[in-house]
One Martini backbone bead per residue (centre of mass of N, CA, C, O) as a GRO file, in nm:
protein
   97
    1MET     BB    1   7.111   9.816   6.390
    2ASP     BB    2   6.900   9.948   6.248
    3PRO     BB    3   6.557   9.842   6.290
    4TRP     BB    4   6.500   9.883   5.993
    5LYS     BB    5   6.739   9.748   5.839
    6ALA     BB    6   6.688   9.480   5.960
    7ALA     BB    7   6.369   9.434   5.840
    8LEU     BB    8   6.478   9.445   5.542
    9THR     BB    9   6.656   9.211   5.563
   10LEU     BB   10   6.486   9.003   5.650
   11TYR     BB   11   6.323   9.005   5.378
   12ALA     BB   12   6.532   8.976   5.192
   13LEU     BB   13   6.600   8.687   5.300
   14ALA     BB   14   6.349   8.558   5.216
   15GLY     BB   15   6.374   8.575   4.923
   16LEU     BB   16   6.652   8.426   4.902
   17GLY     BB   17   6.539   8.171   4.993
   18ALA     BB   18   6.355   8.133   4.751
   19LEU     BB   19   6.517   8.140   4.550
   20ALA     BB   20   6.709   7.874   4.654
   21HIS     BB   21   6.462   7.698   4.590
   22TRP     BB   22   6.442   7.725   4.274
   23ALA     BB   23   6.749   7.665   4.239
   24LYS     BB   24   6.731   7.379   4.324
   25ARG     BB   25   6.532   7.275   4.129
   26ARG     BB   26   6.685   7.374   3.864
   27LEU     BB   27   6.939   7.164   3.935
   28ARG     BB   28   6.731   6.911   3.959
   29GLY     BB   29   6.518   6.945   3.723
   30GLU     BB   30   6.207   7.014   3.826
   31THR     BB   31   6.266   7.296   3.642
   32PRO     BB   32   6.288   7.436   3.338
   33ASP     BB   33   6.267   7.716   3.403
   34GLY     BB   34   6.309   8.023   3.443
   35LEU     BB   35   6.259   8.261   3.654
   36PHE     BB   36   6.051   8.444   3.522
   37ASP     BB   37   5.864   8.208   3.390
   38HIS     BB   38   5.803   8.092   3.666
   39LEU     BB   39   5.682   8.341   3.787
   40GLY     BB   40   5.462   8.366   3.550
   41GLU     BB   41   5.324   8.069   3.584
   42ASN     BB   42   5.335   8.121   3.916
   43PHE     BB   43   5.192   8.358   4.059
   44GLY     BB   44   5.009   8.272   4.281
   45HIS     BB   45   5.226   8.113   4.441
   46THR     BB   46   5.427   8.322   4.483
   47LEU     BB   47   5.245   8.531   4.616
   48LEU     BB   48   5.191   8.333   4.861
   49SER     BB   49   5.477   8.291   4.961
   50LEU     BB   50   5.551   8.597   4.997
   51PHE     BB   51   5.296   8.632   5.231
   52ALA     BB   52   5.409   8.438   5.421
   53SER     BB   53   5.675   8.548   5.467
   54LEU     BB   54   5.581   8.833   5.551
   55GLY     BB   55   5.405   8.713   5.789
   56ALA     BB   56   5.626   8.608   5.944
   57ILE     BB   57   5.824   8.818   5.991
   58SER     BB   58   5.640   9.029   6.109
   59SER     BB   59   5.592   8.807   6.369
   60GLU     BB   60   5.903   8.821   6.453
   61ILE     BB   61   5.911   9.152   6.494
   62ALA     BB   62   5.678   9.157   6.715
   63ALA     BB   63   5.795   8.977   6.919
   64LEU     BB   64   6.037   9.129   6.991
   65VAL     BB   65   5.893   9.393   7.070
   66ALA     BB   66   5.730   9.259   7.290
   67ASN     BB   67   5.997   9.167   7.438
   68GLY     BB   68   6.229   9.376   7.406
   69THR     BB   69   6.388   9.325   7.160
   70PRO     BB   70   6.613   9.371   6.946
   71VAL     BB   71   6.616   9.483   6.605
   72ASP     BB   72   6.950   9.350   6.495
   73GLY     BB   73   7.034   9.103   6.316
   74SER     BB   74   7.061   8.835   6.424
   75PRO     BB   75   7.167   8.534   6.325
   76GLN     BB   76   6.907   8.367   6.388
   77SER     BB   77   6.724   8.570   6.238
   78LEU     BB   78   6.860   8.543   5.963
   79ALA     BB   79   6.783   8.227   5.937
   80LEU     BB   80   6.508   8.249   5.980
   81ALA     BB   81   6.428   8.411   5.721
   82PHE     BB   82   6.529   8.249   5.523
   83LEU     BB   83   6.407   7.971   5.584
   84THR     BB   84   6.118   8.083   5.561
   85GLY     BB   85   6.127   8.121   5.249
   86TYR     BB   86   6.203   7.853   5.169
   87GLY     BB   87   5.959   7.715   5.298
   88ALA     BB   88   5.742   7.837   5.161
   89ASP     BB   89   5.814   7.780   4.868
   90SER     BB   90   5.835   7.465   4.918
   91ALA     BB   91   5.493   7.478   4.998
   92LEU     BB   92   5.370   7.674   4.798
   93ASN     BB   93   5.556   7.640   4.520
   94LYS     BB   94   5.554   7.399   4.301
   95GLY     BB   95   5.509   7.437   4.022
   96SER     BB   96   5.696   7.328   3.724
   97GLY     BB   97   5.781   6.980   3.635
   0.00000   0.00000   0.00000
């Protein structure tokens, strides 16, 4: 896989992880908001979560490059990216509810 495509895939998976966290909260009734209402009402926390995820994924990519490991979208990297987005949103975007 092209390294740029792999990097973009990692960023996208982090976003999907954050979206999965919102969906879990919605399904459990922890937030009554629809997705766009939630994003608007919690804009600051959403940005904080987003930038934390982007920073963590960028650090992962930098570590891979520094160690001479190809950024190829290994299953471990993909899982880590998803869980990074989920965890960052869980920790930083408490939201309404």
